[in-house]
Each structure stands twice: as structure tokens, then as C-alpha cells.
Tab-separated table of N, CA and C in Angstrom:
chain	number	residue	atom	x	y	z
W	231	UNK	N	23.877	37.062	-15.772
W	231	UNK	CA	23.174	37.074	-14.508
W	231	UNK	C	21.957	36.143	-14.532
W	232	UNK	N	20.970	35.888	-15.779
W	232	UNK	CA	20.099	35.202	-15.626
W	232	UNK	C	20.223	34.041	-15.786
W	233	UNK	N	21.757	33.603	-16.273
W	233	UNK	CA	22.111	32.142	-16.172
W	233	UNK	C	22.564	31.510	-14.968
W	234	UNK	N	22.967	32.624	-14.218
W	234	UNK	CA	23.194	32.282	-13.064
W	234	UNK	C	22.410	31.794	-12.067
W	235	UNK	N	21.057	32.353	-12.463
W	235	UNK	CA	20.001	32.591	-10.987
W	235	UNK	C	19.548	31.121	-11.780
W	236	UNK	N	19.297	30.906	-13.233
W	236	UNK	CA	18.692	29.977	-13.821
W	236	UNK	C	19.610	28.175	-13.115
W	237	UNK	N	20.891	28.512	-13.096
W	237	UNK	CA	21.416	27.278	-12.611
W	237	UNK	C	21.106	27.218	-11.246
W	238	UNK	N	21.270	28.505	-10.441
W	238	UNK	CA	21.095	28.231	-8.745
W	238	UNK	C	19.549	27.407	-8.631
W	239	UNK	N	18.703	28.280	-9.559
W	239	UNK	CA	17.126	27.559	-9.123
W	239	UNK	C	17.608	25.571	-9.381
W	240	UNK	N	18.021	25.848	-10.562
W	240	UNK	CA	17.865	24.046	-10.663
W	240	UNK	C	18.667	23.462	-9.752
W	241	UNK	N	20.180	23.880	-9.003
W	241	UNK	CA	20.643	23.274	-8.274
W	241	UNK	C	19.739	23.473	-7.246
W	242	UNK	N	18.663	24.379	-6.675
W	242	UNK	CA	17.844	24.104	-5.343
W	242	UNK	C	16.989	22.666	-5.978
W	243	UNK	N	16.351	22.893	-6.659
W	243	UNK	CA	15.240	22.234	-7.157
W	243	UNK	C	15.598	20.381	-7.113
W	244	UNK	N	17.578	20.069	-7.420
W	244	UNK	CA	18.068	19.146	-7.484
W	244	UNK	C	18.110	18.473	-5.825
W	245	UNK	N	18.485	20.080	-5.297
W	245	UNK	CA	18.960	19.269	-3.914
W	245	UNK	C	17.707	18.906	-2.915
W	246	UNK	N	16.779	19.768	-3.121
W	246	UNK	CA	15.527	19.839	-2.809
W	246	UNK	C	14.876	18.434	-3.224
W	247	UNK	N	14.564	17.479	-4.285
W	247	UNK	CA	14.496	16.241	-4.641
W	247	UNK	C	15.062	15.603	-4.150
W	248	UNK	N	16.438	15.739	-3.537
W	248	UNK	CA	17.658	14.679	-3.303
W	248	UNK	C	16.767	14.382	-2.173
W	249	UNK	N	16.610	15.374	-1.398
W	249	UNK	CA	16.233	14.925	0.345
W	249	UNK	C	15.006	15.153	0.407
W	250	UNK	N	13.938	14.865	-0.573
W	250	UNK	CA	12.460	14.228	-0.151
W	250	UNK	C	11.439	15.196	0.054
W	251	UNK	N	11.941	16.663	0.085
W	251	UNK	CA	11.126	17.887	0.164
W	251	UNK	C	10.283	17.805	-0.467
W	252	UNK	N	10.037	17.077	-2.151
W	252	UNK	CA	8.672	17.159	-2.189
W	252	UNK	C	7.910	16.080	-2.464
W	253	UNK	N	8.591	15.009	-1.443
W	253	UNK	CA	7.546	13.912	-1.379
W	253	UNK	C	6.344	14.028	-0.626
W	254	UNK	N	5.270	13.306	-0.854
W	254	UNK	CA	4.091	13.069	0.074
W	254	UNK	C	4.272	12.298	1.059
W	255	UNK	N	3.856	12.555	1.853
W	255	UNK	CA	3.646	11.761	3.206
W	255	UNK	C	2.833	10.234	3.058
W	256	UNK	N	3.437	10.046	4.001
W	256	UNK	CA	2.301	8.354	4.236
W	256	UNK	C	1.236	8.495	4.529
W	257	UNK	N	0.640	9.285	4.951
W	257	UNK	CA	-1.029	9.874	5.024
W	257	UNK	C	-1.111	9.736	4.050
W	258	UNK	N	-0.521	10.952	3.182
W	258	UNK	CA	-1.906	10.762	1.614
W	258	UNK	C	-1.176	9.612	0.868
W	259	UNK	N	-0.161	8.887	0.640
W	259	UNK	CA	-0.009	7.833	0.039
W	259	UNK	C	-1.015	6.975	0.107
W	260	UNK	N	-1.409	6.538	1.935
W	260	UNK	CA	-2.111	5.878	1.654
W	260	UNK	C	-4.037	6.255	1.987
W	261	UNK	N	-4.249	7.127	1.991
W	261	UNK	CA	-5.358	8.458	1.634
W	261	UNK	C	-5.865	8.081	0.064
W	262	UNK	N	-4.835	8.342	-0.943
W	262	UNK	CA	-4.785	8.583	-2.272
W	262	UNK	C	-5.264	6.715	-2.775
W	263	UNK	N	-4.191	6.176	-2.230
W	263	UNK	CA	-4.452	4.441	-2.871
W	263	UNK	C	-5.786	3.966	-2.697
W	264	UNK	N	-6.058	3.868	-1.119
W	264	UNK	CA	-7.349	3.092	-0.455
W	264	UNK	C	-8.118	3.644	-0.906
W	265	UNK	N	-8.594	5.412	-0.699
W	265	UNK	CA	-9.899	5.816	-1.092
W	265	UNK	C	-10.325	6.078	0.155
W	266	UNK	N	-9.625	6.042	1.169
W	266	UNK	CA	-10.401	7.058	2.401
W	266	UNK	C	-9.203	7.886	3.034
W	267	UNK	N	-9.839	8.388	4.199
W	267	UNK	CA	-8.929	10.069	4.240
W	267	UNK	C	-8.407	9.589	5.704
W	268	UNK	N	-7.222	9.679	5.256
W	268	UNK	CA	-6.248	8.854	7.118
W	268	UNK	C	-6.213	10.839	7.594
W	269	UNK	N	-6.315	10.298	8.841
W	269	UNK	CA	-5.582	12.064	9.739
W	269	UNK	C	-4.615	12.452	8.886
W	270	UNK	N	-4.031	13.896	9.016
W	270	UNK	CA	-2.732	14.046	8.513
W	270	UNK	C	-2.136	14.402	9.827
W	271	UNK	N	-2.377	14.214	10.737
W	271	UNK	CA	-1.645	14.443	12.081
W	271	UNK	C	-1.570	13.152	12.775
W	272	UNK	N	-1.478	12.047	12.245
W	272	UNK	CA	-1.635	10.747	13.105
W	272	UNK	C	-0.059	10.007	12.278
W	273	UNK	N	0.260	9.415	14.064
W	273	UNK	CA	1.784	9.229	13.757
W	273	UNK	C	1.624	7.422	12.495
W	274	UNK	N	2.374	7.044	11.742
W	274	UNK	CA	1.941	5.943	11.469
W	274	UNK	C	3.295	5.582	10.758
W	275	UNK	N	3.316	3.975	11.701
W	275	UNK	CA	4.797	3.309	11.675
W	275	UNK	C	4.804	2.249	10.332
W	276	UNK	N	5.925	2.606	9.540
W	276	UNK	CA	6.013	2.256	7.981
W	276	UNK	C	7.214	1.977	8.011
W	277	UNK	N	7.651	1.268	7.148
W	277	UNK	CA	8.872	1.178	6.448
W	277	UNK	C	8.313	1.276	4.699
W	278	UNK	N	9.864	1.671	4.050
W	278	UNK	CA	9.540	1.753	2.529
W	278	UNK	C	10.804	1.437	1.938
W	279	UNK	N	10.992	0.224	1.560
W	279	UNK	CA	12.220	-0.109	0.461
W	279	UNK	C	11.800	0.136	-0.732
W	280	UNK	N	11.670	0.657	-1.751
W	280	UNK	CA	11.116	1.400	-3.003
W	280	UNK	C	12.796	1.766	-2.696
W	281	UNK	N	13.250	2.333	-4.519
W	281	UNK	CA	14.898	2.870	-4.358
W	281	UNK	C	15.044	1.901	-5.412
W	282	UNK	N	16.274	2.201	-6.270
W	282	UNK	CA	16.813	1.826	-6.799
W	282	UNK	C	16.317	2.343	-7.930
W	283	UNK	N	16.811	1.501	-9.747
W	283	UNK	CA	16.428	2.013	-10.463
W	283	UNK	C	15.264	2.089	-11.082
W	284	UNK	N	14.316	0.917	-10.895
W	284	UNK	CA	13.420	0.673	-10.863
W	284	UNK	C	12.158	1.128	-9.920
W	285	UNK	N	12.932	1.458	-8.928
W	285	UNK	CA	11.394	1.647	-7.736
W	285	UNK	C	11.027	0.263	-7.455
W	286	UNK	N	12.144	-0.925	-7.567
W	286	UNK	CA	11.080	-1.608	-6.656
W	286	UNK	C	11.508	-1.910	-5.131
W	287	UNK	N	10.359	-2.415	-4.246
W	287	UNK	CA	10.446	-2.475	-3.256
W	287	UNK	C	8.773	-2.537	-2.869
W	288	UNK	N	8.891	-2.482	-1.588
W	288	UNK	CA	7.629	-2.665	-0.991
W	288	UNK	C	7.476	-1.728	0.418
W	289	UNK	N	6.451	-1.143	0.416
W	289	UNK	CA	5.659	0.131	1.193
W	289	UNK	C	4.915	-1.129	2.317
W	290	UNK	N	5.307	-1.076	3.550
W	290	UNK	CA	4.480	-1.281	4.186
W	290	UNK	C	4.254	-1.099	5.565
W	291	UNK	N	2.930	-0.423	6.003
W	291	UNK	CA	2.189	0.269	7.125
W	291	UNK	C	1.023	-0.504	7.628
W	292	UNK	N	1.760	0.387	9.354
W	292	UNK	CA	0.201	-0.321	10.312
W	292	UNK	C	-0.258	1.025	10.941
W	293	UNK	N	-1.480	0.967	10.459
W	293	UNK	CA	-2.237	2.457	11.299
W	293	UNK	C	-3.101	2.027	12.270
W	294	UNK	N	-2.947	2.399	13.315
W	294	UNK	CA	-3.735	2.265	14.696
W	294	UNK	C	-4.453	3.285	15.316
W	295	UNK	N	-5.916	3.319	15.378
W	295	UNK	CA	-6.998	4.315	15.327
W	295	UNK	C	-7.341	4.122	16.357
W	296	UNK	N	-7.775	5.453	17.307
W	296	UNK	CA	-8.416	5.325	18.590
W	296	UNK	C	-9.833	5.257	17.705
W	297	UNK	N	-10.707	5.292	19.158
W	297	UNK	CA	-12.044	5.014	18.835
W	297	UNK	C	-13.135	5.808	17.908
W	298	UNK	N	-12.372	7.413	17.865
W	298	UNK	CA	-12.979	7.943	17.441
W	298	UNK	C	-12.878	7.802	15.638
W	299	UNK	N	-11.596	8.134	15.661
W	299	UNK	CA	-10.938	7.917	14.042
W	299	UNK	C	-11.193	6.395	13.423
W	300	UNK	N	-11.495	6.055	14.160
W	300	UNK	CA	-11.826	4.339	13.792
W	300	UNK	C	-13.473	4.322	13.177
W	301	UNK	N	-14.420	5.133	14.072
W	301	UNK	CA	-15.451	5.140	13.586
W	301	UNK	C	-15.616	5.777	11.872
W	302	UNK	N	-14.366	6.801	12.080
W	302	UNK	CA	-14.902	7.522	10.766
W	302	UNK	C	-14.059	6.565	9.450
W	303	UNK	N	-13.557	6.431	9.806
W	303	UNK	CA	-12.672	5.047	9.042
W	303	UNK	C	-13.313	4.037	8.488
W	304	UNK	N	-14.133	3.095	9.235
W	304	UNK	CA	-15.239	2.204	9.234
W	304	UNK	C	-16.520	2.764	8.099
W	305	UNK	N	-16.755	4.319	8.591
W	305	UNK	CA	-17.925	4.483	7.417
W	305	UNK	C	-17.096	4.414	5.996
W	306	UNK	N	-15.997	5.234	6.236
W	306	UNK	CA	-15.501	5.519	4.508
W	306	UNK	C	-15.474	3.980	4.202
W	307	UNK	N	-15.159	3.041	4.680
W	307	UNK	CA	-14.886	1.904	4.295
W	307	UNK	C	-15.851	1.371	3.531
W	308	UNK	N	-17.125	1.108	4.331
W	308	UNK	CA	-18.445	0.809	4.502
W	308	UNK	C	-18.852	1.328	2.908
W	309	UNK	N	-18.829	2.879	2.674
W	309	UNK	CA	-19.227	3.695	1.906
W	309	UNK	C	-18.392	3.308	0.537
W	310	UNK	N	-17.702	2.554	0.682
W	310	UNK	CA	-16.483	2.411	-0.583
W	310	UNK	C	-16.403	0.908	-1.455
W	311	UNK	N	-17.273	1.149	-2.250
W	311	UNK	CA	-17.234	-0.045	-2.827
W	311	UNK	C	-16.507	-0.843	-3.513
W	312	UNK	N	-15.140	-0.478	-3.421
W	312	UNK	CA	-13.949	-1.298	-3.340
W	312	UNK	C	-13.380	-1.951	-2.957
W	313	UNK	N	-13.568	-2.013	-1.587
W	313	UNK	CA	-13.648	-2.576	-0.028
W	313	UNK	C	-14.896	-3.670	0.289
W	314	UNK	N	-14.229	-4.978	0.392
W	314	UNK	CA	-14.827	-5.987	0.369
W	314	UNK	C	-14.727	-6.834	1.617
W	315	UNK	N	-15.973	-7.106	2.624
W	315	UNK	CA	-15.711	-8.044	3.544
W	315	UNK	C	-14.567	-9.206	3.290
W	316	UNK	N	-14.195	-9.405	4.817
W	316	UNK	CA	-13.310	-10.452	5.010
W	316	UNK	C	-14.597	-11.742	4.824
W	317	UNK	N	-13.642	-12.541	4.878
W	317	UNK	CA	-12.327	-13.441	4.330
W	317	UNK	C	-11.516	-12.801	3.360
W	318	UNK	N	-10.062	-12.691	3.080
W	318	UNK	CA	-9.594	-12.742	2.109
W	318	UNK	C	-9.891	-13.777	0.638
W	319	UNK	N	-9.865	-12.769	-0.518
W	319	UNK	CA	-9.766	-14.244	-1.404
W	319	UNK	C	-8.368	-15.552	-1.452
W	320	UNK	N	-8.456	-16.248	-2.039
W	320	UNK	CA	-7.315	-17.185	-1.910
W	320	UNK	C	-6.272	-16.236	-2.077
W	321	UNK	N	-6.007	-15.582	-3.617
W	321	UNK	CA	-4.905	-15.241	-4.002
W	321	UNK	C	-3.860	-14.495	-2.755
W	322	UNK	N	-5.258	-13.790	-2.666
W	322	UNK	CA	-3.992	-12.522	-1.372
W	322	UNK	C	-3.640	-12.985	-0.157
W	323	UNK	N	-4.699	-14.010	-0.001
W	323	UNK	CA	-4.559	-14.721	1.434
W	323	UNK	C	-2.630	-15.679	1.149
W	324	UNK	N	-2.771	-16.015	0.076
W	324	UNK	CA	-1.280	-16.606	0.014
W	324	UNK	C	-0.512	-15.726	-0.312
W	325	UNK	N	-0.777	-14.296	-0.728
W	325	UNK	CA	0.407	-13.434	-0.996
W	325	UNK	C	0.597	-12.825	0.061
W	326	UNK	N	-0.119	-12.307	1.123
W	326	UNK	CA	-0.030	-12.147	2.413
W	326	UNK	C	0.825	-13.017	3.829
W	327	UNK	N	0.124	-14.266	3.688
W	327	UNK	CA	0.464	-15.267	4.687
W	327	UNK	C	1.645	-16.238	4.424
W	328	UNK	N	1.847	-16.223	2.925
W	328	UNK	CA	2.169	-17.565	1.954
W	328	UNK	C	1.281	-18.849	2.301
W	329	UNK	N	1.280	-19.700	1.274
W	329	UNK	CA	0.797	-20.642	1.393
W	329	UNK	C	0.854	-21.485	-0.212
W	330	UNK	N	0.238	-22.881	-0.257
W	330	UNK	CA	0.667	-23.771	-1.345
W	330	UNK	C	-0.357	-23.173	-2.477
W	331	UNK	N	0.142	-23.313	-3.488
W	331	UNK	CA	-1.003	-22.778	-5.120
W	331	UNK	C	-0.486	-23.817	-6.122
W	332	UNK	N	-1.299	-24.799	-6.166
W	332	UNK	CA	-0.791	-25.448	-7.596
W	332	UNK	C	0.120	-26.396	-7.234
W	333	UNK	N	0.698	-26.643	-6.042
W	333	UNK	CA	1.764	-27.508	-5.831
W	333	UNK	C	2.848	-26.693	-6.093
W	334	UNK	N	3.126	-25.149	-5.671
W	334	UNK	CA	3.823	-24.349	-5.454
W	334	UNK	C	3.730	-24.110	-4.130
W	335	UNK	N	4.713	-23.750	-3.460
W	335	UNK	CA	4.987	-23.074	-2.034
W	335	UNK	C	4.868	-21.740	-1.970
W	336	UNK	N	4.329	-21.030	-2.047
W	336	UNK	CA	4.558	-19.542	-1.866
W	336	UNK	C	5.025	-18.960	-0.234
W	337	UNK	N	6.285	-18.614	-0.542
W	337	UNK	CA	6.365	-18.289	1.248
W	337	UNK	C	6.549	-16.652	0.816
W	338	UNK	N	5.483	-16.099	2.115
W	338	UNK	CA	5.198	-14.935	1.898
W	338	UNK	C	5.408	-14.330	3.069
W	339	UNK	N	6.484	-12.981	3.777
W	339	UNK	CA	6.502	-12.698	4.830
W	339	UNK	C	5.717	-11.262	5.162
W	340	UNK	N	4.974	-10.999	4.258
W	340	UNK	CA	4.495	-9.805	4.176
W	340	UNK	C	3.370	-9.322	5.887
W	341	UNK	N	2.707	-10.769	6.020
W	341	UNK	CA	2.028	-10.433	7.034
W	341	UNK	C	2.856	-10.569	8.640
W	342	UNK	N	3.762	-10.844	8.242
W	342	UNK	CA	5.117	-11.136	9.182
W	342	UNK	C	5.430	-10.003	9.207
W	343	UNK	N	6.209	-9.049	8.415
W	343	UNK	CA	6.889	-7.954	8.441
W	343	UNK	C	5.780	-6.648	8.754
W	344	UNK	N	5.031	-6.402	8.656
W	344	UNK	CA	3.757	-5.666	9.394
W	344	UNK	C	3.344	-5.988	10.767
W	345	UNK	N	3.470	-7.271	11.216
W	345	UNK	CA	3.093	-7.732	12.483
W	345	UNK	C	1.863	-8.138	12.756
W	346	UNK	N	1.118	-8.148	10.994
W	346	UNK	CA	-0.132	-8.550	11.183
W	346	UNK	C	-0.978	-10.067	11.704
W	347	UNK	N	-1.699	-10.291	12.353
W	347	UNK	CA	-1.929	-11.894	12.969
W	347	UNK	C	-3.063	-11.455	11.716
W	348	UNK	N	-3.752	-13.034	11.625
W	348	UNK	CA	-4.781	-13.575	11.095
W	348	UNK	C	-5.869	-12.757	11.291
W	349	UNK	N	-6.945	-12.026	10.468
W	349	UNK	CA	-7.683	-10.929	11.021
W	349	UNK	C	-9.298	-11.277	9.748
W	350	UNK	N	-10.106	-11.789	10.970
W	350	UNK	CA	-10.896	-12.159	10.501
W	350	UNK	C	-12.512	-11.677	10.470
W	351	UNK	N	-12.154	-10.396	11.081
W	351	UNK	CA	-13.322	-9.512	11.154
W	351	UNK	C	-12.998	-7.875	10.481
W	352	UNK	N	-13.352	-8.177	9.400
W	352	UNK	CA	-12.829	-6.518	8.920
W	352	UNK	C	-13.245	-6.241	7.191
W	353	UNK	N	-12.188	-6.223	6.343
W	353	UNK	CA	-12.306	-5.634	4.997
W	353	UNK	C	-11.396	-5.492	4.494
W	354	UNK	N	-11.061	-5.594	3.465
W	354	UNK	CA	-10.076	-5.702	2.711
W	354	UNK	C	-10.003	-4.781	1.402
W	355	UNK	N	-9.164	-4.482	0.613
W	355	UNK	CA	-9.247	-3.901	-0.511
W	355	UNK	C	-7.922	-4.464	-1.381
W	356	UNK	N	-7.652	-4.718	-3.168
W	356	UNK	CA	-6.202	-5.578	-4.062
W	356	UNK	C	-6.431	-4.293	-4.740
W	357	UNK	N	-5.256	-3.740	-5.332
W	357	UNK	CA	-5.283	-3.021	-6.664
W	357	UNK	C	-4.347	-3.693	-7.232
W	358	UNK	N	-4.617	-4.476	-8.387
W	358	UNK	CA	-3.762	-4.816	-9.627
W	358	UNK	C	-3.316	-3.785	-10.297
W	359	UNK	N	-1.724	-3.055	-10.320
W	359	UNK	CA	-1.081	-1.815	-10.633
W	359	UNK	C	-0.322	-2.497	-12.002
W	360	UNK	N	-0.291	-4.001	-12.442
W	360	UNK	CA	0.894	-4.385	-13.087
W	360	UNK	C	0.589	-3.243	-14.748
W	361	UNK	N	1.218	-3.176	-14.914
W	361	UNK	CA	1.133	-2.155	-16.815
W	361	UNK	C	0.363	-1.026	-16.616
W	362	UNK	N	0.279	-0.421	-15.453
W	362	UNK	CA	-0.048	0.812	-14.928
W	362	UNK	C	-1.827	0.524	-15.124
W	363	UNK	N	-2.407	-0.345	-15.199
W	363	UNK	CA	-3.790	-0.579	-14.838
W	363	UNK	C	-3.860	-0.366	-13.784
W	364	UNK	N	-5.201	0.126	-13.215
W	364	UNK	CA	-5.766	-0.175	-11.663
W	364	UNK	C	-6.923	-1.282	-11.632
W	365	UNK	N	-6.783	-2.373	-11.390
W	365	UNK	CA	-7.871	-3.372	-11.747
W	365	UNK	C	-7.864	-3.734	-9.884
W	366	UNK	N	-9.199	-3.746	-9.744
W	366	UNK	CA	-9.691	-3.310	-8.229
W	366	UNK	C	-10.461	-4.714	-8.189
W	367	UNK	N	-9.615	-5.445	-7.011
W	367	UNK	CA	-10.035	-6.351	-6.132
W	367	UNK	C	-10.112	-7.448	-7.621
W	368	UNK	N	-9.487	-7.723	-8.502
W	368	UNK	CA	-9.114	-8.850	-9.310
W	368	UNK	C	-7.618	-8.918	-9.814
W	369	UNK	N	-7.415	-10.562	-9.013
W	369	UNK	CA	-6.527	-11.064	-8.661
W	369	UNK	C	-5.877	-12.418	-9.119
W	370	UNK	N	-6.775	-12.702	-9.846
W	370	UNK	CA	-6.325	-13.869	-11.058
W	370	UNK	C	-5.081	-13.745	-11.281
W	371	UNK	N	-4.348	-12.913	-11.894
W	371	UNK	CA	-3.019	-12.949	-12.515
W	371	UNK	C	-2.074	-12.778	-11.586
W	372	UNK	N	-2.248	-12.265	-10.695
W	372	UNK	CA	-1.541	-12.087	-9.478
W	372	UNK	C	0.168	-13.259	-10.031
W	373	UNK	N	-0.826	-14.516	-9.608
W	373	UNK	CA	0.988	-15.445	-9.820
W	373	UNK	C	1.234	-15.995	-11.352
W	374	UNK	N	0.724	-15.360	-12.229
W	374	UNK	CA	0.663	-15.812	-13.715
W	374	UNK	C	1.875	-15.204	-14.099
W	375	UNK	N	2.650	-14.088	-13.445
W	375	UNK	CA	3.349	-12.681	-14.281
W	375	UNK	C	4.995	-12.723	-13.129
W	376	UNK	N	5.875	-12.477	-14.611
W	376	UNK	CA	7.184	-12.548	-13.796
W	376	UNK	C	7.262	-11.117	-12.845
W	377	UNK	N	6.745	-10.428	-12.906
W	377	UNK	CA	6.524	-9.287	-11.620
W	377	UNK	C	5.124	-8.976	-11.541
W	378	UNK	N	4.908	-7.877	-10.596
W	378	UNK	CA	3.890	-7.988	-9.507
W	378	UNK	C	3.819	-6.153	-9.176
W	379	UNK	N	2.930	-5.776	-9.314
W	379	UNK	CA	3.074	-4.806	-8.830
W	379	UNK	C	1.426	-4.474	-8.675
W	380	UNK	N	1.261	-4.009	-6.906
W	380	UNK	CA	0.095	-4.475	-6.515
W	380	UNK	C	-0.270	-3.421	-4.701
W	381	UNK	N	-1.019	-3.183	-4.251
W	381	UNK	CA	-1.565	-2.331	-3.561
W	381	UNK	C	-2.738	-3.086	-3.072
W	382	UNK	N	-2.317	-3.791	-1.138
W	382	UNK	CA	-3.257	-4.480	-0.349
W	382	UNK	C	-3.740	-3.743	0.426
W	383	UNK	N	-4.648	-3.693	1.327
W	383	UNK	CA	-5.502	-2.795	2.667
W	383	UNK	C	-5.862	-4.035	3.080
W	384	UNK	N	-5.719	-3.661	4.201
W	384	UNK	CA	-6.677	-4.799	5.019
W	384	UNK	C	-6.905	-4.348	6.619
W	385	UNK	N	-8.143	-4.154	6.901
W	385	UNK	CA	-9.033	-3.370	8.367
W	385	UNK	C	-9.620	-4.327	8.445
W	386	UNK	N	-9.271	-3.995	9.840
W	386	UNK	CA	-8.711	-4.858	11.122
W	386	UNK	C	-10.149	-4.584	11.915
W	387	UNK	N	-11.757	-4.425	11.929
W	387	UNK	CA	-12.607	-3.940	12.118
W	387	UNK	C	-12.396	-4.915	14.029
W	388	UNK	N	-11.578	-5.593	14.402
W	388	UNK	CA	-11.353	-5.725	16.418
W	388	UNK	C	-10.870	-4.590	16.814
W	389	UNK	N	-9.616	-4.785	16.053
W	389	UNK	CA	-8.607	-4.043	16.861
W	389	UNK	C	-8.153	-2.649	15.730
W	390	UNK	N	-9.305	-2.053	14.893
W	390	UNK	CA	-9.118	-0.542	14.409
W	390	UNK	C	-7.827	-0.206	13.986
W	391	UNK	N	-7.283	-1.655	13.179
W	391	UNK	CA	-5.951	-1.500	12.419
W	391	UNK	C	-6.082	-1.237	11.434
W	392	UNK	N	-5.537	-0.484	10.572
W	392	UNK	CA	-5.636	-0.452	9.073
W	392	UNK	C	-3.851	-1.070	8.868
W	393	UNK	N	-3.929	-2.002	7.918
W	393	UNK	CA	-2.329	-2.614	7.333
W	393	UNK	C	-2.634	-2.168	5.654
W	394	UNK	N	-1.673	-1.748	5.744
W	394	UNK	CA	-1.332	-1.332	4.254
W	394	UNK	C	0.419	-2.210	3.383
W	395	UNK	N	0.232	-2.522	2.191
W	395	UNK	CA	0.854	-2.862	1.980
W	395	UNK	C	0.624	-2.782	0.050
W	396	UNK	N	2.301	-1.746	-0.365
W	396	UNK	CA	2.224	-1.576	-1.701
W	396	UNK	C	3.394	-1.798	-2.225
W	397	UNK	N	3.557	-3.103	-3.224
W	397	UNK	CA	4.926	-3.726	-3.580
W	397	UNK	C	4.983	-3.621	-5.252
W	398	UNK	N	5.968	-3.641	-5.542
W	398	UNK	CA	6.516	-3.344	-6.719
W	398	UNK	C	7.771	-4.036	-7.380
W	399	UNK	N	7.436	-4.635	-7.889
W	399	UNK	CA	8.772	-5.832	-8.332
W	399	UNK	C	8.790	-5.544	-9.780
């Protein structure tokens, strides 16, 4: 009898994993990464190719804040010294937009596939994730390494966008 109940739990526990029951939401995904606290009741349009055997793929979200949630957004930002006025630096600006490095082409559709335009009043935040480091807002190696695995923000301080974007190769 107790082998029984012992296999039923793990077959819940299996099927329960299969279909995402105990994943986190895109709130605290991206809550947990950035370092500030999104609603957990605010709808926010993502896609996520992650899958396979590896996990790679790329996470990426646009959060759109009324006025109020925008304000409180803006302080955590403000308050977070991780989070660095715009301009982008070079690196992300070409891993974002693509653009030439070295007499390389980098074509990059990342700010394409978000729907993000050119955003030149706001803040930004890089986490360098490659070998399970978190190296915050340094970006040197970025195109030195046959993969990439890396965690962008970028607020949108016009139009109270937050774009998120976390890839994994």
C-alpha cells in the first residue's frame, strides 16, 4: 500500500511538472532578474523559446505601465544601482539593434521581435549569466564566447515601457 501511494505521489508530481504547475510566472521572472517588483496582476505580453535540452532560447517581454505603476517603477529603478542611464553601451546597443563590431556584421533581431523602436530616454540594466556568474552591466565578453547567456532591461522612461529580454545559447 505504501508503494502504491509512493508511485501515485511521483506520478502527480511528474505530471504536475509536465504542464508548468510549478513554474513562476513572468512577473517574478522578471521581478527576480531586474531587481524591482512588476504587479502580479498586470497582464504582460511575452513569448519564451527556452525548451529543449539545453534550455536554450530566449525570454522576451514588453511591460506597459499606466501612470501610476510607472511612477513606482521609475523610483525602484532610480533606487537600483544596477540600472544605468541611457544611452546604451556599444556592446548591447549591437546585441539589441545589430550592428558592425570589428568588421563583423552582427544582425540582431532582438529589438525587432519585442517591437522595441530606438529609446533614448530611460535606463537600462546587462547581466552577464555566461558560467553561472552574474556580472552586472559588464559586457566586454559579450562577443568574445561561442555562447551567450545574458539578461537585458531596458525602460522606456516616454512611453513607461519596460522590455525585457533573457537569452541563452
Amino acid at each position: 500500500m505504501k508503494r502504491r501511494l509512493a508511485y501515485m505521489s511521483l506520478f502527480i508530481i511528474i505530471i504536475f511538472s509536465l504542464t508548468g504547475c510549478f513554474s513562476k510566472s513572468i512577473n517574478k521572472e522578471i521581478s527576480n532578474s531586474l531587481g524591482i517588483k512588476i504587479p502580479k496582476n498586470l497582464q504582460i505580453e511575452y513569448e519564451d523559446s527556452h525548451g529543449g535540452f539545453h534550455g536554450d532560447g530566449a525570454t522576451l517581454a514588453k511591460v506597459e505601465f499606466d501612470s501610476n505603476d510607472a511612477e513606482n517603477i521609475l523610483a525602484q529603478i532610480k533606487d537600483n544601482d544596477n540600472w544605468e542611464g541611457l544611452p546604451l553601451s556599444k556592446n548591447i546597443e549591437i546585441r539589441m539593434y545589430g550592428r558592425k563590431k570589428d568588421s563583423v556584421v552582427y544582425n540582431s533581431d532582438l529589438a525587432e521581435r519585442l517591437d522595441m523602436p530606438k529609446v533614448d530616454n530611460g535606463y537600462w540594466m546587462f547581466i552577464d549569466r555566461f558560467d553561472g556568474e552574474n556580472r552586472i552591466n559588464d559586457d566586454r565578453l559579450l562577443f568574445d564566447r561561442y555562447a551567450a547567456n545574458y539578461t537585458i532591461g531596458i525602460y522606456d522612461a516616454e512611453s513607461n515601457t519596460l522590455y525585457y529580454c533573457k537569452y541563452d545559447s
